[in-house]
XYZ file of C-alpha atoms in Angstrom:
317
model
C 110.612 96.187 98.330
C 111.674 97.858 95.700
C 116.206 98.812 95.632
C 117.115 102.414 95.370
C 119.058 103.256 92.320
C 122.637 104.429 93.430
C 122.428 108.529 93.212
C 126.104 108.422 95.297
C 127.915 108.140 91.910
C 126.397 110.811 90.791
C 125.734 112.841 93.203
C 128.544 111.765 96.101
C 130.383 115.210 95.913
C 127.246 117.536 97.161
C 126.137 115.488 99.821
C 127.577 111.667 101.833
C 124.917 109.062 102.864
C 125.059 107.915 106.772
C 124.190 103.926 106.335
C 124.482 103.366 110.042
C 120.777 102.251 110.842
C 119.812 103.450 114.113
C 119.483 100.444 116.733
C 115.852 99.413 118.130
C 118.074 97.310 120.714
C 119.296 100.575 122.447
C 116.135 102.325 122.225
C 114.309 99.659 124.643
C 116.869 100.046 127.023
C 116.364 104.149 127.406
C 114.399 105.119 129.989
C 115.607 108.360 131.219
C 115.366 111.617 129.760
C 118.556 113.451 128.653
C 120.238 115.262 125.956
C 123.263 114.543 123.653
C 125.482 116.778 121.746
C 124.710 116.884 118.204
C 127.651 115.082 117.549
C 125.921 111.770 118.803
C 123.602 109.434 117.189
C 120.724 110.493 119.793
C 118.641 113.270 120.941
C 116.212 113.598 123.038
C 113.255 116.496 122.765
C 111.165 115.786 125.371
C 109.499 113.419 127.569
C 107.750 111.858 124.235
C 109.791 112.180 121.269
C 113.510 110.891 120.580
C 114.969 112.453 117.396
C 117.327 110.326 115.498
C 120.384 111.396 113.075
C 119.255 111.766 109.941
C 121.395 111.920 106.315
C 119.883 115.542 106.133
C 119.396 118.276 108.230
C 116.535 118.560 105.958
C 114.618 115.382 107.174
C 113.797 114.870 111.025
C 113.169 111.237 112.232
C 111.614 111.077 115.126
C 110.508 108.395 117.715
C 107.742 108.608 120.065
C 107.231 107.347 123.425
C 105.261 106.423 126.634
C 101.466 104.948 124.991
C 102.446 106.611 121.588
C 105.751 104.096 121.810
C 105.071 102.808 117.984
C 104.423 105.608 116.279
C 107.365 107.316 113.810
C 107.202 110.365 112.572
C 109.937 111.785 109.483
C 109.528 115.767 109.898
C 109.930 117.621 106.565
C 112.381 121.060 107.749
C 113.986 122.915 104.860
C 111.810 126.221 105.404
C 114.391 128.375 103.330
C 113.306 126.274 100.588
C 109.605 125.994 101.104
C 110.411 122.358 101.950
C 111.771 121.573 97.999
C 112.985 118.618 97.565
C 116.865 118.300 96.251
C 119.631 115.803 96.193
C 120.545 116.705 100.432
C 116.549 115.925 101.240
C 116.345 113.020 98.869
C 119.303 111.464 100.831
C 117.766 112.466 103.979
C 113.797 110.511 102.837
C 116.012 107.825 101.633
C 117.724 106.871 104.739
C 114.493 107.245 106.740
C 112.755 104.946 105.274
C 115.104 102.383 104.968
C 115.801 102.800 108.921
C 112.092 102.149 109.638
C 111.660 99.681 107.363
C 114.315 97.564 109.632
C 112.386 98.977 112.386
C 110.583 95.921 114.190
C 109.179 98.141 116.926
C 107.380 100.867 114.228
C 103.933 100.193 113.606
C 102.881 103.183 112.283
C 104.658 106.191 110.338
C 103.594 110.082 109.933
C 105.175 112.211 107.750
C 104.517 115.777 108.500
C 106.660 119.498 107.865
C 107.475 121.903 110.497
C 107.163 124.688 108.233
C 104.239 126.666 108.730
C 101.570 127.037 105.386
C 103.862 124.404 103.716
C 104.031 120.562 103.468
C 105.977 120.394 100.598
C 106.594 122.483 97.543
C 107.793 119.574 95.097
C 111.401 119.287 93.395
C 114.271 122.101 93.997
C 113.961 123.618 90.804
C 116.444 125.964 91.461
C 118.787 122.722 91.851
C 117.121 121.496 88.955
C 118.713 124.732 86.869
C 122.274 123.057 87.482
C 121.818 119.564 86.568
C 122.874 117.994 83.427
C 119.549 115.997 81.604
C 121.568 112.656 82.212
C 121.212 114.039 86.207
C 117.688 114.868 86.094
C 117.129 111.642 84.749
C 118.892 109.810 87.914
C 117.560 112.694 90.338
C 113.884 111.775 89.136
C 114.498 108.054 89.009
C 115.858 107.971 92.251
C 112.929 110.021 93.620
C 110.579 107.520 92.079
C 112.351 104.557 93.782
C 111.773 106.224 97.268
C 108.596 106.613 96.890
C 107.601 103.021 96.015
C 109.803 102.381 98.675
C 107.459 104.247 101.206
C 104.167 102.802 99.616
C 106.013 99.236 100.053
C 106.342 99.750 103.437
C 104.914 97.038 105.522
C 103.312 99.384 108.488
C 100.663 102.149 107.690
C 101.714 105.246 106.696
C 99.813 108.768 106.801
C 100.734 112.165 105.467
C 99.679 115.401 107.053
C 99.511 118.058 104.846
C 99.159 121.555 106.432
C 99.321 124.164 102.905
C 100.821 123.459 100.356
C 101.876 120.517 98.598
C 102.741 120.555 95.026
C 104.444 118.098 92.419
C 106.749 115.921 93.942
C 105.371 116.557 97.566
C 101.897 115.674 96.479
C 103.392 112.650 94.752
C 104.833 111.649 98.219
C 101.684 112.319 99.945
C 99.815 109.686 97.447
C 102.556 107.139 98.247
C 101.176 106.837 101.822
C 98.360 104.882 102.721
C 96.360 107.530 104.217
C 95.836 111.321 103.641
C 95.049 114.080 106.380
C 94.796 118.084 105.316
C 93.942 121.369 107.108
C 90.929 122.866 104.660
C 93.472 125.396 103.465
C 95.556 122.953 101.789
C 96.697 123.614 98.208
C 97.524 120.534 96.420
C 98.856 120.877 93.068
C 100.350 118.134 90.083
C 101.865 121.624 88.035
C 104.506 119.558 86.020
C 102.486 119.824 82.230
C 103.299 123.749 83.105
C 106.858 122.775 83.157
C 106.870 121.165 79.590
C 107.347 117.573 81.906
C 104.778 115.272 83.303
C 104.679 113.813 86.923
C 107.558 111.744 87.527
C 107.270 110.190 90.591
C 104.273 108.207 90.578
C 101.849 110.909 90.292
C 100.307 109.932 86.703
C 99.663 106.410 87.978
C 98.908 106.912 91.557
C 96.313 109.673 91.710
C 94.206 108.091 88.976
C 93.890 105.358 90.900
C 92.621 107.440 94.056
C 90.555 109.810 92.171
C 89.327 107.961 88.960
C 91.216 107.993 85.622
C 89.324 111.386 84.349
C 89.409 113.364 87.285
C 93.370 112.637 87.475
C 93.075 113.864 83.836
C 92.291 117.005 84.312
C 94.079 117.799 87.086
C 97.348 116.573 85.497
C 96.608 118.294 82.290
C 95.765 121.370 83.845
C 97.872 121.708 86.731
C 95.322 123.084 88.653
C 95.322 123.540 92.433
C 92.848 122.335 94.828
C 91.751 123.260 97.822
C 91.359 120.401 101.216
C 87.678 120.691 100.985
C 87.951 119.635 96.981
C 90.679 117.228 97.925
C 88.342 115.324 100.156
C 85.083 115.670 98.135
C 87.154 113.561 95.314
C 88.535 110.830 97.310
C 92.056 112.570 97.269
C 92.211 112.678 101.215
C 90.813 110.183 103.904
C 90.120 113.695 106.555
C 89.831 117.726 106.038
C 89.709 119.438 108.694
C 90.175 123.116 109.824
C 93.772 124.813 109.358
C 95.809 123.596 111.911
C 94.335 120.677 113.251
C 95.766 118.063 110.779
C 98.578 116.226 112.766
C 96.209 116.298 115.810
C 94.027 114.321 113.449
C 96.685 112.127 111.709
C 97.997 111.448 115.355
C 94.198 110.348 116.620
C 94.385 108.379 114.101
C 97.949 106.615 114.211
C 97.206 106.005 118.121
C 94.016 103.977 117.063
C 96.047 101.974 114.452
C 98.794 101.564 117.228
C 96.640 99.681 119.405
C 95.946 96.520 116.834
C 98.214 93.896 116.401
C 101.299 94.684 114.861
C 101.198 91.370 112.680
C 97.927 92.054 111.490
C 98.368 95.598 110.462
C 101.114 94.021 108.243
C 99.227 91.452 106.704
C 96.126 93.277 105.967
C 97.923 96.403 104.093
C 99.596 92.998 101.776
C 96.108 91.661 101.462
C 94.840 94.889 100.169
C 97.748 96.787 98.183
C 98.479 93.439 96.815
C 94.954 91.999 96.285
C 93.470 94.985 94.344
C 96.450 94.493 91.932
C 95.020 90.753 90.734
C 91.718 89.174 90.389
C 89.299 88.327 92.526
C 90.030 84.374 92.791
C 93.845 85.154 93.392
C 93.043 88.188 95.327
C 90.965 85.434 98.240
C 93.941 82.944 97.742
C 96.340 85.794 98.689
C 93.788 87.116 102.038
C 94.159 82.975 103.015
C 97.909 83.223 103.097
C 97.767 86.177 105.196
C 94.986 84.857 107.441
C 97.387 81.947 107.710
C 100.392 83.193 108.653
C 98.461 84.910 111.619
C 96.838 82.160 113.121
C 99.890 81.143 115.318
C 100.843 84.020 116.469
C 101.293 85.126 120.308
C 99.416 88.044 119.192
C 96.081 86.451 118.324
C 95.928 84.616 121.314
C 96.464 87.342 123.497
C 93.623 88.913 121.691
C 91.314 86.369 122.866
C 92.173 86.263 126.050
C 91.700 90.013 126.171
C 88.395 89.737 124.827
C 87.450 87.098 127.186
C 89.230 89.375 130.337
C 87.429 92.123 129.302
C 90.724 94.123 129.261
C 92.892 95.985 126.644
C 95.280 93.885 124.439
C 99.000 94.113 125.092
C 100.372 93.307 121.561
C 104.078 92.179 121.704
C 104.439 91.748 117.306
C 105.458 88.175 117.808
């Protein structure tokens, strides 16, 4: 995985970075449900969802539990700001991902907003106003580096985009491995209307979803599309009505909860690192993966499920 670039220097007097990860350890060992001053590391919601301290009010982390025990979800809530990203959010993505990524129990991620008609609207360019070019430089750099960081991710991760999603929160929807929309989605790369280009992935990663002209035109344009043409160009994996799209993305991460934590791992290498080489290196690389399976706990249990005629109970080891 890729290292952040150090925005603390920079940035350390609007906003201070919480490096405490949270601990999977004391997670297994909760079992009741109770609530903790804000003041505390935990939180509990309800019955199904722990929420964990984030660096930013502006990021949620959450944890869920009972048969959805597995699943992560980061919650995008700045609704003053339309969900824009800044230097307090940035901090807030930053540390998320890093906690899952030392997450052994996470075996698949969401990333969804709580603000209605909005998943998010791209940089804070009101922020943006204030910063010196030297700053946007870092700013954008730094935004870059987290999301390779959440494409490098070993688990699966989906984005759920309910409205709009422009710029920089499109960009972080194409760092995930899947895409799920409500058919009134607006999805937008605007930057060109700026006088600037995509700078956090966007010119490389959406031509590689959508095909080197179609990417063209939409960069060059900065024209906004709707769920329905997200989905008809390979943008999206689902569309479906306004709404409806977490209860989709969730379907979905409880079917890719189920499989073998190992596996899941291996075969997102195989194929983010396979399509990357050639075809010869690309079968060498599926062997190693296949390999480092074949001894596991996990594949055995598999079997014996099979055989038992009875659900797997996948332990990751």
């Amino acid at each position: 995985m890729v290292a952040f670039p150090t925005i603390a220097k920079s940035f350390g007097h609007h906003c201070r970075k919480n490096s405490k990860p949270y601990s999977t350890q004391l997670l297994s060992h909760l079992s009741s449900i109770f609530e903790i001053s804000n003041s505390h590391q935990w939180q509990f919601q309800s019955t199904r969802t722990l929420l964990l301290q984030s660096a930013s009010e502006a990021v949620k982390l959450r944890r869920l539990f009972d048969s959805d025990s597995g699943i992560i979800e980061v919650n995008l809530d700045r609704p003053e700001a339309k969900n824009a990203i800044g230097r307090d959010m940035l901090m807030g993505l930053q540390q998320s991902f890093e906690d899952i990524s030392r997450d052994s129990s996470a075996n698949v991620l969401m990333i969804s907003s709580s603000v209605p008609k909005v998943f998010c609207a791209g940089a804070d360019l009101k922020e943006r106003k204030t910063m010196s070019p030297s700053e946007v430089e870092v700013f954008v750099n730094s935004l870059r580096s987290t999301f390779t960081f959440l494409e490098e991710l070993q688990i699966p991760t989906i984005a759920v985009i309910e409205g709009t999603a422009l710029g920089g929160g499109l960009e972080m929807a194409l760092s995930c491995d899947l895409r799920i929309c409500g058919e009134d989605a607006k999805m937008a790369l605007p930057e060109t209307g700026l006088a600037i280009i995509p700078g956090a992935g966007g010119t490389q990663r959406l031509p590689r979803l959508v095909g080197r002209s179609v990417a063209k035109e939409l960069i060059f344009t900065g024209r906004k599309i709707t769920g329905r043409d997200a989905i008809s160009m390979g943008l999206v994996n689902y569309c479906v009505p306004a709404g409806e799209a977490r209860l989709k993305a969730l379907e979905i991460a409880r079917d890719i909860n189920q499989k073998g934590p190992m596996a899941l791992r291996m075969a997102k290498r195989a194929i983010d690192k396979g399509v990357e080489i050639d075809m010869a290196n690309a079968l060498d690389l599926e062997e190693d993966c296949y390999q480092q399976l074949l001894h596991t706990k996990d594949r055995l249990e598999g079997l014996a499920a099979f055989a038992e005629k009875r659900k797997p109970k996948y332990i990751g080891e």
